[in-house]
């Protein structure tokens, strides 16, 4: 019986498929065309919705371009069949994100965008017989365009224009003039050029033109502000251009010191510190020469000069009269010569002179002091401590202020961290107070939440896809299937159910019949055939391979 059941169930799928094929063949030409059109429409609807839902993202190809370049870029995109869009402001061209780099390379091969400037490519189209004046003008235009392109490559510069004033060369030195340059730059929003970048632009322009000095280059921005400043002999070198930055760095360093000492004690967010530094940017040079008054007696003698002179005058001698006119007597030794009294001669007069000059070494101190700029003259520090919070017995949170001892202890720590100097005039103030609670951000309604709106948009897309699929199935595919493959009639279904019931009965009797003899089985089969001959007829048809329609 099991073999019979398998044989009876096997032909069913083949007959069902054969029936569908026969129904399709039985359709006329109009019905076939209508069915194919409906199926194609269903596929087109599903594919269209999927493509609309999965629209490619667009990215910026070029922005802030010249109008001429914009027209040339759009024309090139149309020729290359590249989809593009314009931004709402019209200053950017968008293409699919996955093709941005490819399109940029293709446009670069065509020389787009040109940037509205003419470079040395203008020299490639020189006409035959052009005058020297036109050649010089084209060269100057090309040089200006190349310099503008180079300056525009700086990240902070959106666009640039360079104007060169190159005088005509002359053979007379007194009439010789040096070239000058003017640069107009348009900075990007929120960007600035520091002094190093400005000096780089000046050096770039001056190095590109022969005999041009850096002092002859002027740079202005889009607001008309002069960015280059002529050197002035009265300007002081040093920290002057960066004084504000230096002060901010000094104050930030002191704040970090205070935070590092208080953070382990109070925790993050429980204190706030501010420092005001008075910085001395004056550059002072001082020279002093000091002498000690009244040097000590034992001081070293540097030089000494003594002058001494004595002058002895004999004067008139002897008694006036004849004797004085007589020649002098022969000289004799002083021992034998008697002394002459005062009554007979005048006494000799002696003049003596003595002078002394003494130079001592002097104590002298020479000091040459040059005070460094950027010294801290005074510090003012303010620290605010947030009151501690604790939970009372009632379970409520209350604020507890710091005690005087705790504030004094924290003040001492901050004083040491900042390097407090009373002689310098430093001031420190530590105050405890309750911090204000941060304002809660206003709650955004659910229908205005960006995340919810994005999720709803995505869900609406999937829901639309589901509705389209259901519409296509219910309105097109299902009626078409019912026409091509109609369901089996109800009578055949009842016969199949009856056959299944009988087969189940046979299966239940097969265990008892297995022990019966051949005669008993034959008698049972005859009885079954007499009671229900349809089952026997159906079984014989299945054995013979006859289908339900009576065809082999």
Short mmCIF file of C-alpha atoms in Angstrom, two decimals:
data_model
loop_
_atom_site.label_atom_id
_atom_site.label_comp_id
_atom_site.label_asym_id
_atom_site.label_seq_id
_atom_site.Cartn_x
_atom_site.Cartn_y
_atom_site.Cartn_z
CA UNK A 1 0.00 0.00 0.00
CA UNK A 2 2.90 2.34 0.64
CA UNK A 3 4.12 1.83 -2.91
CA UNK A 4 0.71 2.62 -4.24
CA UNK A 5 0.50 5.81 -2.19
CA UNK A 6 3.83 7.06 -3.55
CA UNK A 7 2.86 6.24 -7.08
CA UNK A 8 -0.45 8.03 -6.66
CA UNK A 9 1.14 11.20 -5.22
CA UNK A 10 4.06 11.54 -7.67
CA UNK A 11 2.15 12.52 -10.86
CA UNK A 12 0.31 15.41 -9.15
CA UNK A 13 3.03 18.13 -9.57
CA UNK A 14 3.65 17.19 -13.19
CA UNK A 15 -0.05 17.37 -13.95
CA UNK A 16 -0.36 20.76 -12.20
CA UNK A 17 2.52 22.23 -14.18
CA UNK A 18 1.14 20.74 -17.38
CA UNK A 19 -2.20 22.34 -16.63
CA UNK A 20 -0.54 25.80 -16.16
CA UNK A 21 1.32 25.41 -19.44
CA UNK A 22 -1.83 24.38 -21.25
CA UNK A 23 -3.70 27.37 -19.82
CA UNK A 24 -0.99 29.74 -20.98
CA UNK A 25 -1.09 28.22 -24.46
CA UNK A 26 -4.84 28.53 -24.50
CA UNK A 27 -4.67 32.32 -24.03
CA UNK A 28 -5.13 34.48 -27.10
CA UNK A 29 -2.64 37.07 -28.31
CA UNK A 30 -4.27 40.03 -26.56
CA UNK A 31 -4.36 38.24 -23.22
CA UNK A 32 -0.69 37.30 -23.53
CA UNK A 33 0.26 40.89 -24.34
CA UNK A 34 -1.83 42.22 -21.47
CA UNK A 35 -0.24 39.75 -19.05
CA UNK A 36 3.29 40.60 -20.20
CA UNK A 37 2.58 44.33 -19.91
CA UNK A 38 1.15 43.90 -16.42
CA UNK A 39 4.17 41.87 -15.33
CA UNK A 40 6.58 44.42 -16.81
CA UNK A 41 4.69 47.23 -15.09
CA UNK A 42 4.92 45.43 -11.76
CA UNK A 43 8.66 44.91 -12.14
CA UNK A 44 9.15 48.55 -13.16
CA UNK A 45 7.21 49.78 -10.14
CA UNK A 46 9.25 47.67 -7.71
CA UNK A 47 12.57 48.62 -9.29
CA UNK A 48 11.63 52.30 -9.45
CA UNK A 49 10.68 52.43 -5.80
CA UNK A 50 13.90 50.65 -4.83
CA UNK A 51 16.00 53.06 -6.86
CA UNK A 52 14.15 56.06 -5.46
CA UNK A 53 14.66 54.80 -1.96
CA UNK A 54 18.35 54.13 -2.55
CA UNK A 55 19.16 57.40 -4.28
CA UNK A 56 22.97 57.94 -4.45
CA UNK A 57 24.49 60.59 -2.20
CA UNK A 58 25.87 63.69 -3.88
CA UNK A 59 29.16 65.35 -2.92
CA UNK A 60 30.74 68.68 -3.83
CA UNK A 61 32.77 68.57 -7.03
CA UNK A 62 33.82 72.26 -7.17
CA UNK A 63 32.76 75.30 -5.15
CA UNK A 64 33.37 79.06 -5.29
CA UNK A 65 34.22 78.90 -8.97
CA UNK A 66 34.15 81.59 -11.62
CA UNK A 67 31.03 81.88 -13.78
CA UNK A 68 32.97 81.01 -16.91
CA UNK A 69 34.45 77.97 -15.26
CA UNK A 70 31.00 76.95 -14.02
CA UNK A 71 29.54 77.00 -17.52
CA UNK A 72 32.49 75.04 -18.91
CA UNK A 73 32.24 72.44 -16.13
CA UNK A 74 28.49 71.94 -16.66
CA UNK A 75 29.03 71.53 -20.40
CA UNK A 76 31.75 68.95 -19.81
CA UNK A 77 29.53 67.01 -17.37
CA UNK A 78 26.71 66.93 -19.89
CA UNK A 79 29.04 65.64 -22.59
CA UNK A 80 30.30 62.90 -20.27
CA UNK A 81 26.71 61.95 -19.20
CA UNK A 82 27.53 62.60 -15.53
CA UNK A 83 24.49 63.51 -13.36
CA UNK A 84 25.01 66.75 -11.47
CA UNK A 85 23.16 69.18 -9.27
CA UNK A 86 23.64 72.78 -8.23
CA UNK A 87 23.60 73.83 -4.59
CA UNK A 88 20.74 76.09 -3.45
CA UNK A 89 23.12 79.07 -3.38
CA UNK A 90 24.49 78.23 -6.83
CA UNK A 91 28.15 78.36 -5.76
CA UNK A 92 28.79 74.59 -5.80
CA UNK A 93 28.35 71.72 -8.27
CA UNK A 94 27.38 68.33 -6.84
CA UNK A 95 27.93 64.92 -8.42
CA UNK A 96 27.46 61.37 -7.07
CA UNK A 97 29.88 60.80 -4.22
CA UNK A 98 31.40 57.65 -5.69
CA UNK A 99 32.36 59.51 -8.90
CA UNK A 100 33.82 62.72 -7.44
CA UNK A 101 37.49 61.80 -7.83
CA UNK A 102 36.98 60.26 -11.26
CA UNK A 103 35.20 63.36 -12.59
CA UNK A 104 37.82 65.69 -11.10
CA UNK A 105 40.60 63.81 -12.90
CA UNK A 106 38.71 63.93 -16.18
CA UNK A 107 38.06 67.66 -15.88
CA UNK A 108 41.68 68.29 -14.86
CA UNK A 109 42.79 66.59 -18.09
CA UNK A 110 40.68 69.17 -19.95
CA UNK A 111 42.19 72.05 -17.94
CA UNK A 112 39.11 72.75 -15.84
CA UNK A 113 38.61 74.74 -13.77
CA UNK A 114 40.87 77.47 -15.03
CA UNK A 115 40.14 79.67 -12.04
CA UNK A 116 39.40 82.75 -14.15
CA UNK A 117 43.15 83.43 -14.37
CA UNK A 118 45.49 83.20 -17.31
CA UNK A 119 48.87 81.60 -16.69
CA UNK A 120 51.81 80.80 -18.90
CA UNK A 121 49.49 78.90 -21.23
CA UNK A 122 48.81 82.25 -22.89
CA UNK A 123 52.34 82.05 -24.29
CA UNK A 124 51.45 78.84 -26.13
CA UNK A 125 49.16 80.68 -28.56
CA UNK A 126 51.53 83.45 -29.64
CA UNK A 127 50.69 84.79 -33.05
CA UNK A 128 53.33 85.28 -35.72
CA UNK A 129 54.49 88.87 -36.01
CA UNK A 130 53.33 90.01 -32.55
CA UNK A 131 54.98 93.19 -31.33
CA UNK A 132 57.41 93.33 -28.46
CA UNK A 133 54.94 95.40 -26.43
CA UNK A 134 52.20 92.76 -26.72
CA UNK A 135 54.71 90.06 -25.89
CA UNK A 136 55.73 91.92 -22.74
CA UNK A 137 52.08 92.44 -21.76
CA UNK A 138 51.32 88.74 -22.23
CA UNK A 139 54.35 87.81 -20.16
CA UNK A 140 53.24 90.13 -17.35
CA UNK A 141 49.68 88.71 -17.47
CA UNK A 142 51.04 85.17 -17.35
CA UNK A 143 53.31 85.99 -14.39
CA UNK A 144 50.44 87.64 -12.49
CA UNK A 145 48.18 84.64 -13.15
CA UNK A 146 50.78 82.11 -12.02
CA UNK A 147 51.47 84.04 -8.82
CA UNK A 148 47.73 84.28 -8.12
CA UNK A 149 47.32 80.53 -8.58
CA UNK A 150 50.24 79.84 -6.27
CA UNK A 151 48.87 82.12 -3.55
CA UNK A 152 45.42 80.53 -3.87
CA UNK A 153 46.95 77.15 -2.98
CA UNK A 154 47.31 78.38 0.62
CA UNK A 155 44.57 76.84 2.74
CA UNK A 156 43.34 80.14 4.23
CA UNK A 157 43.13 81.98 0.90
CA UNK A 158 39.98 81.60 -1.20
CA UNK A 159 41.12 83.77 -4.11
CA UNK A 160 43.93 86.16 -4.92
CA UNK A 161 44.83 88.80 -7.48
CA UNK A 162 48.37 90.04 -8.16
CA UNK A 163 49.17 93.35 -9.89
CA UNK A 164 52.74 93.94 -11.03
CA UNK A 165 54.16 97.34 -11.93
CA UNK A 166 57.27 96.55 -13.98
CA UNK A 167 58.93 99.72 -15.31
CA UNK A 168 60.62 99.80 -18.66
CA UNK A 169 64.34 99.23 -18.46
CA UNK A 170 66.59 102.17 -19.28
CA UNK A 171 70.32 102.61 -19.81
CA UNK A 172 70.53 105.59 -17.44
CA UNK A 173 71.02 104.69 -13.78
CA UNK A 174 69.36 107.87 -12.52
CA UNK A 175 66.16 106.97 -14.39
CA UNK A 176 66.18 103.34 -13.26
CA UNK A 177 63.11 102.36 -11.23
CA UNK A 178 62.46 99.17 -9.28
CA UNK A 179 59.32 97.08 -9.86
CA UNK A 180 56.53 96.96 -7.28
CA UNK A 181 53.68 94.55 -6.59
CA UNK A 182 50.23 94.71 -5.02
CA UNK A 183 48.42 91.58 -3.82
CA UNK A 184 44.70 91.39 -3.06
CA UNK A 185 43.64 88.25 -1.18
CA UNK A 186 40.18 87.03 -0.24
CA UNK A 187 40.33 84.95 2.95
CA UNK A 188 38.01 82.09 3.73
CA UNK A 189 35.39 82.67 6.46
CA UNK A 190 36.91 82.43 9.90
CA UNK A 191 40.51 82.26 8.62
CA UNK A 192 43.37 84.68 9.18
CA UNK A 193 46.97 84.91 8.02
CA UNK A 194 49.69 85.10 10.64
CA UNK A 195 52.89 87.07 10.21
CA UNK A 196 54.83 84.06 9.00
CA UNK A 197 52.37 83.42 6.16
CA UNK A 198 52.30 87.09 5.17
CA UNK A 199 56.11 87.15 5.10
CA UNK A 200 56.04 84.00 2.96
CA UNK A 201 53.72 85.61 0.40
CA UNK A 202 55.90 88.72 0.28
CA UNK A 203 59.04 86.64 -0.21
CA UNK A 204 57.32 84.57 -2.91
CA UNK A 205 56.27 87.62 -4.95
CA UNK A 206 59.58 89.43 -4.50
CA UNK A 207 61.56 86.37 -5.54
CA UNK A 208 59.49 85.89 -8.70
CA UNK A 209 60.19 89.31 -10.19
CA UNK A 210 63.76 90.43 -10.95
CA UNK A 211 65.14 93.40 -8.96
CA UNK A 212 62.06 93.57 -6.71
CA UNK A 213 62.62 94.25 -3.00
CA UNK A 214 60.41 92.78 -0.31
CA UNK A 215 59.61 96.26 0.97
CA UNK A 216 57.98 97.03 -2.40
CA UNK A 217 55.27 94.35 -1.98
CA UNK A 218 51.92 95.37 -0.46
CA UNK A 219 49.20 92.94 0.62
CA UNK A 220 45.61 93.78 1.53
CA UNK A 221 42.62 91.57 2.35
CA UNK A 222 39.00 91.75 1.21
CA UNK A 223 38.20 94.36 3.88
CA UNK A 224 40.94 96.69 2.65
CA UNK A 225 43.17 96.10 5.66
CA UNK A 226 46.88 96.47 4.94
CA UNK A 227 48.57 93.27 6.06
CA UNK A 228 52.13 94.34 5.31
CA UNK A 229 53.74 97.07 7.37
CA UNK A 230 56.73 99.09 6.33
CA UNK A 231 59.72 98.76 8.68
CA UNK A 232 60.09 101.61 11.14
CA UNK A 233 63.29 102.46 12.93
CA UNK A 234 61.31 103.38 16.05
CA UNK A 235 59.68 99.96 16.30
CA UNK A 236 61.03 97.88 19.15
CA UNK A 237 61.85 94.26 18.50
CA UNK A 238 60.66 91.63 20.92
CA UNK A 239 57.34 90.29 22.06
CA UNK A 240 55.27 93.26 20.98
CA UNK A 241 53.22 91.51 18.27
CA UNK A 242 52.59 88.55 20.56
CA UNK A 243 52.03 90.20 23.90
CA UNK A 244 48.42 89.08 24.24
CA UNK A 245 49.32 85.48 23.38
CA UNK A 246 52.17 85.51 25.86
CA UNK A 247 49.97 86.89 28.65
CA UNK A 248 47.34 84.24 27.91
CA UNK A 249 49.97 81.49 28.06
CA UNK A 250 51.30 82.75 31.41
CA UNK A 251 47.81 82.95 32.91
CA UNK A 252 46.93 79.48 31.57
CA UNK A 253 50.11 78.05 33.12
CA UNK A 254 49.18 79.43 36.56
CA UNK A 255 45.62 78.15 36.21
CA UNK A 256 46.93 74.66 35.38
CA UNK A 257 49.09 74.75 38.50
CA UNK A 258 46.12 75.63 40.68
CA UNK A 259 43.91 72.99 39.05
CA UNK A 260 46.56 70.30 39.49
CA UNK A 261 46.77 71.01 43.22
CA UNK A 262 43.01 71.25 43.82
CA UNK A 263 41.71 68.52 41.52
CA UNK A 264 42.69 65.55 43.76
CA UNK A 265 41.13 67.29 46.77
CA UNK A 266 37.88 68.75 45.47
CA UNK A 267 37.24 66.77 42.30
CA UNK A 268 36.45 67.92 38.81
CA UNK A 269 33.80 70.61 38.46
CA UNK A 270 33.87 71.62 42.14
CA UNK A 271 36.09 74.69 41.77
CA UNK A 272 36.96 77.44 39.34
CA UNK A 273 40.17 79.48 39.18
CA UNK A 274 41.10 82.60 37.25
CA UNK A 275 44.46 84.37 37.10
CA UNK A 276 45.25 87.89 35.96
CA UNK A 277 48.94 88.52 35.25
CA UNK A 278 50.50 91.95 34.95
CA UNK A 279 53.45 91.47 32.60
CA UNK A 280 56.22 94.02 32.15
CA UNK A 281 57.15 94.31 28.48
CA UNK A 282 59.46 97.30 28.95
CA UNK A 283 63.06 96.74 27.90
CA UNK A 284 65.39 98.64 30.29
CA UNK A 285 69.14 99.04 29.96
CA UNK A 286 71.01 100.67 32.90
CA UNK A 287 74.71 101.53 33.39
CA UNK A 288 76.01 102.67 36.83
CA UNK A 289 79.53 103.75 37.95
CA UNK A 290 80.03 103.99 41.78
CA UNK A 291 82.96 105.42 43.78
CA UNK A 292 83.59 104.77 47.48
CA UNK A 293 84.17 107.97 49.44
CA UNK A 294 87.26 108.50 51.74
CA UNK A 295 89.41 105.49 50.97
CA UNK A 296 91.19 103.76 53.86
CA UNK A 297 94.81 104.71 54.72
CA UNK A 298 96.15 101.29 53.84
CA UNK A 299 94.90 101.58 50.31
CA UNK A 300 97.41 100.88 47.57
CA UNK A 301 99.35 103.82 46.17
CA UNK A 302 99.03 104.09 42.43
CA UNK A 303 101.81 106.77 41.89
CA UNK A 304 103.88 109.18 44.06
CA UNK A 305 106.01 112.19 43.06
CA UNK A 306 108.22 114.24 45.51
CA UNK A 307 110.06 117.43 44.44
CA UNK A 308 112.65 119.05 46.88
CA UNK A 309 115.04 121.97 46.15
CA UNK A 310 117.52 123.99 48.35
CA UNK A 311 119.27 127.28 47.35
CA UNK A 312 122.22 128.79 49.47
CA UNK A 313 123.23 132.50 48.76
CA UNK A 314 126.70 133.63 50.28
CA UNK A 315 126.09 137.40 49.96
CA UNK A 316 128.70 140.13 50.56
CA UNK A 317 131.71 139.28 52.89
CA UNK A 318 134.55 141.24 54.57
CA UNK A 319 134.87 144.84 55.87
CA UNK A 320 134.05 147.52 53.47
CA UNK A 321 137.08 149.52 52.48
CA UNK A 322 140.51 148.91 51.00
CA UNK A 323 140.62 145.35 52.04
CA UNK A 324 137.73 144.50 49.94
CA UNK A 325 139.49 145.69 46.91
CA UNK A 326 142.52 143.58 47.56
CA UNK A 327 143.00 140.20 45.94
CA UNK A 328 142.07 137.30 48.12
CA UNK A 329 144.69 135.59 50.21
CA UNK A 330 145.72 132.03 49.33
CA UNK A 331 143.26 129.39 50.32
CA UNK A 332 143.88 127.49 53.49
CA UNK A 333 142.31 124.50 55.14
CA UNK A 334 139.24 125.16 57.23
CA UNK A 335 140.88 123.65 60.26
CA UNK A 336 143.69 126.22 60.36
CA UNK A 337 141.59 129.12 59.28
CA UNK A 338 140.12 130.93 62.15
CA UNK A 339 136.40 131.57 62.11
CA UNK A 340 135.28 134.91 61.08
CA UNK A 341 133.03 136.68 63.46
CA UNK A 342 129.73 138.20 62.66
CA UNK A 343 131.14 141.54 63.04
CA UNK A 344 133.31 141.08 59.99
CA UNK A 345 130.93 139.30 57.49
CA UNK A 346 127.26 138.65 56.71
CA UNK A 347 125.70 135.16 57.41
CA UNK A 348 124.80 133.00 54.32
CA UNK A 349 120.98 132.81 53.38
CA UNK A 350 119.55 129.31 52.54
CA UNK A 351 116.18 128.83 50.54
CA UNK A 352 114.52 125.33 50.72
CA UNK A 353 111.42 124.12 48.67
CA UNK A 354 109.64 120.67 49.01
CA UNK A 355 106.48 119.32 47.15
CA UNK A 356 104.96 115.80 47.14
CA UNK A 357 102.13 114.35 44.96
CA UNK A 358 100.64 110.91 45.90
CA UNK A 359 97.94 109.13 43.72
CA UNK A 360 95.98 106.32 45.40
CA UNK A 361 93.89 103.54 43.60
CA UNK A 362 90.16 104.42 43.67
CA UNK A 363 87.30 101.89 44.35
CA UNK A 364 84.97 101.99 41.28
CA UNK A 365 82.05 99.68 40.38
CA UNK A 366 80.54 99.67 36.86
CA UNK A 367 77.19 97.84 36.32
CA UNK A 368 75.49 97.28 32.96
CA UNK A 369 71.98 95.85 33.60
CA UNK A 370 69.56 94.82 30.84
CA UNK A 371 66.21 93.66 32.18
CA UNK A 372 64.46 90.92 30.25
CA UNK A 373 60.98 91.54 28.86
CA UNK A 374 58.01 89.49 29.96
CA UNK A 375 58.64 89.53 33.70
CA UNK A 376 55.64 89.13 35.98
CA UNK A 377 55.01 92.32 37.88
CA UNK A 378 51.91 91.24 39.77
CA UNK A 379 49.50 88.31 40.00
CA UNK A 380 45.83 88.43 40.96
CA UNK A 381 44.21 85.05 41.63
CA UNK A 382 40.56 84.29 42.39
CA UNK A 383 39.33 80.80 43.34
CA UNK A 384 35.69 79.82 43.87
CA UNK A 385 34.86 76.57 45.66
CA UNK A 386 31.59 74.75 45.20
CA UNK A 387 29.82 73.86 48.42
CA UNK A 388 29.72 70.19 49.25
CA UNK A 389 26.43 68.31 49.11
CA UNK A 390 25.16 65.75 51.57
CA UNK A 391 21.95 63.90 52.30
CA UNK A 392 20.24 64.65 55.61
CA UNK A 393 18.14 62.31 57.71
CA UNK A 394 15.03 63.23 55.74
CA UNK A 395 16.67 62.05 52.53
CA UNK A 396 16.98 65.57 51.11
CA UNK A 397 20.15 66.90 49.50
CA UNK A 398 21.54 70.02 51.11
CA UNK A 399 24.55 72.24 50.48
CA UNK A 400 27.28 72.40 53.13
CA UNK A 401 29.71 75.37 52.98
CA UNK A 402 33.41 75.04 53.72
CA UNK A 403 34.66 75.94 57.17
CA UNK A 404 37.13 78.72 57.83
CA UNK A 405 39.88 76.19 58.53
CA UNK A 406 39.29 74.39 55.25
CA UNK A 407 39.30 77.65 53.27
CA UNK A 408 42.52 78.71 55.02
CA UNK A 409 44.12 75.37 54.19
CA UNK A 410 43.11 75.61 50.53
CA UNK A 411 44.32 79.23 50.42
CA UNK A 412 47.72 78.11 51.70
CA UNK A 413 47.94 75.44 49.01
CA UNK A 414 46.98 77.86 46.25
CA UNK A 415 49.47 80.43 47.56
CA UNK A 416 52.30 77.93 47.28
CA UNK A 417 51.16 76.73 43.85
CA UNK A 418 51.06 80.23 42.37
CA UNK A 419 54.33 81.36 43.94
CA UNK A 420 52.81 84.11 46.04
CA UNK A 421 55.11 87.11 46.51
CA UNK A 422 53.97 89.79 48.89
CA UNK A 423 56.70 92.22 47.90
CA UNK A 424 55.51 92.03 44.33
CA UNK A 425 52.00 92.96 45.39
CA UNK A 426 50.28 89.63 44.58
CA UNK A 427 46.68 89.13 45.74
CA UNK A 428 44.75 85.92 46.38
CA UNK A 429 41.08 85.48 47.20
CA UNK A 430 39.43 82.09 47.91
CA UNK A 431 35.63 82.05 48.33
CA UNK A 432 33.22 79.19 48.91
CA UNK A 433 29.79 79.32 47.30
CA UNK A 434 27.13 77.07 45.79
CA UNK A 435 27.43 76.73 42.04
CA UNK A 436 24.38 77.39 39.93
CA UNK A 437 22.74 74.34 38.45
CA UNK A 438 23.24 74.04 34.70
CA UNK A 439 20.17 74.92 32.73
CA UNK A 440 18.49 71.88 31.29
CA UNK A 441 18.19 71.85 27.56
CA UNK A 442 14.63 72.42 26.38
CA UNK A 443 12.90 69.20 25.51
CA UNK A 444 12.33 68.85 21.82
CA UNK A 445 8.91 67.48 20.88
CA UNK A 446 8.91 64.00 19.46
CA UNK A 447 7.73 65.17 16.04
CA UNK A 448 10.60 67.72 15.91
CA UNK A 449 13.41 65.43 17.02
CA UNK A 450 15.88 65.09 14.10
CA UNK A 451 16.63 61.46 14.95
CA UNK A 452 12.95 60.58 15.07
CA UNK A 453 12.30 62.40 11.82
CA UNK A 454 15.13 60.57 10.12
CA UNK A 455 13.88 57.23 11.44
CA UNK A 456 10.32 58.05 10.36
CA UNK A 457 11.55 59.01 6.91
CA UNK A 458 13.42 55.73 6.55
CA UNK A 459 10.41 53.73 7.86
CA UNK A 460 8.11 55.58 5.45
CA UNK A 461 10.35 54.57 2.57
CA UNK A 462 10.23 50.90 3.53
CA UNK A 463 6.47 51.12 4.11
CA UNK A 464 6.03 52.62 0.66
CA UNK A 465 8.03 49.75 -0.83
CA UNK A 466 5.83 47.24 1.03
CA UNK A 467 2.62 48.92 -0.16
CA UNK A 468 3.83 48.95 -3.77
CA UNK A 469 4.76 45.26 -3.57
CA UNK A 470 1.35 44.39 -2.07
CA UNK A 471 -0.42 46.45 -4.72
CA UNK A 472 1.51 44.76 -7.50
CA UNK A 473 0.78 41.32 -6.06
CA UNK A 474 -2.89 41.86 -5.31
CA UNK A 475 -3.75 43.93 -8.38
CA UNK A 476 -1.56 42.33 -11.07
CA UNK A 477 0.23 39.13 -10.14
CA UNK A 478 -2.58 37.38 -8.22
CA UNK A 479 -5.27 37.88 -10.91
CA UNK A 480 -2.80 36.78 -13.55
CA UNK A 481 -2.00 33.60 -11.60
CA UNK A 482 -5.65 32.85 -11.12
CA UNK A 483 -6.15 33.13 -14.85
CA UNK A 484 -3.19 30.99 -15.79
CA UNK A 485 -3.30 28.46 -12.91
CA UNK A 486 -6.85 28.21 -11.53
CA UNK A 487 -7.36 26.27 -8.27
CA UNK A 488 -8.62 22.59 -8.58
CA UNK A 489 -12.41 22.01 -8.41
CA UNK A 490 -14.06 21.22 -5.11
CA UNK A 491 -15.14 17.66 -6.17
CA UNK A 492 -11.60 16.67 -6.92
CA UNK A 493 -10.55 17.97 -3.55
CA UNK A 494 -13.24 15.84 -1.85
CA UNK A 495 -12.12 12.76 -3.80
CA UNK A 496 -8.55 13.37 -2.79
CA UNK A 497 -9.58 13.71 0.84
CA UNK A 498 -11.63 10.49 0.62
CA UNK A 499 -8.73 8.65 -0.96
CA UNK A 500 -6.45 9.88 1.78
CA UNK A 501 -8.95 8.63 4.40
CA UNK A 502 -9.20 5.23 2.77
CA UNK A 503 -5.45 5.01 2.47
CA UNK A 504 -5.23 5.70 6.15
CA UNK A 505 -7.71 2.85 6.81
CA UNK A 506 -5.67 0.48 4.71
CA UNK A 507 -2.56 1.41 6.56
CA UNK A 508 -4.25 0.69 9.87
CA UNK A 509 -5.44 -2.75 8.65
CA UNK A 510 -2.12 -3.66 7.14
CA UNK A 511 -0.72 -4.79 10.49
CA UNK A 512 -3.59 -7.23 11.09
CA UNK A 513 -3.65 -8.36 7.49
CA UNK A 514 0.03 -9.16 7.58
CA UNK A 515 -0.68 -12.34 9.57
CA UNK A 516 -3.70 -13.43 7.48
CA UNK A 517 -3.49 -16.01 4.77
CA UNK A 518 -3.80 -15.28 1.08
CA UNK A 519 -7.43 -16.41 1.06
CA UNK A 520 -8.33 -14.05 3.91
CA UNK A 521 -6.72 -11.09 2.14
CA UNK A 522 -8.52 -11.95 -1.10
CA UNK A 523 -11.84 -12.18 0.74
CA UNK A 524 -11.22 -8.81 2.39
CA UNK A 525 -10.39 -7.21 -0.96
CA UNK A 526 -13.56 -8.57 -2.53
CA UNK A 527 -15.56 -7.23 0.34
CA UNK A 528 -13.99 -3.81 0.00
CA UNK A 529 -14.63 -3.82 -3.77
CA UNK A 530 -18.27 -4.70 -3.26
CA UNK A 531 -18.74 -1.99 -0.63
CA UNK A 532 -16.89 0.85 -2.36
CA UNK A 533 -15.98 0.12 -5.97
CA UNK A 534 -14.62 3.72 -6.52
CA UNK A 535 -11.58 3.05 -4.39
CA UNK A 536 -10.77 -0.10 -6.33
CA UNK A 537 -11.24 1.71 -9.64
CA UNK A 538 -8.98 4.55 -8.57
CA UNK A 539 -6.33 2.13 -7.39
CA UNK A 540 -6.40 0.23 -10.70
CA UNK A 541 -6.07 3.55 -12.61
CA UNK A 542 -3.03 4.49 -10.60
CA UNK A 543 -1.46 1.11 -11.25
CA UNK A 544 -2.11 1.48 -14.94
CA UNK A 545 -0.69 5.06 -15.00
CA UNK A 546 -3.90 6.69 -16.07
CA UNK A 547 -4.30 10.39 -15.06
CA UNK A 548 -7.38 11.89 -13.53
CA UNK A 549 -8.50 13.17 -16.96
CA UNK A 550 -8.43 9.58 -18.31
CA UNK A 551 -5.24 10.11 -20.45
CA UNK A 552 -2.00 8.16 -20.20
#
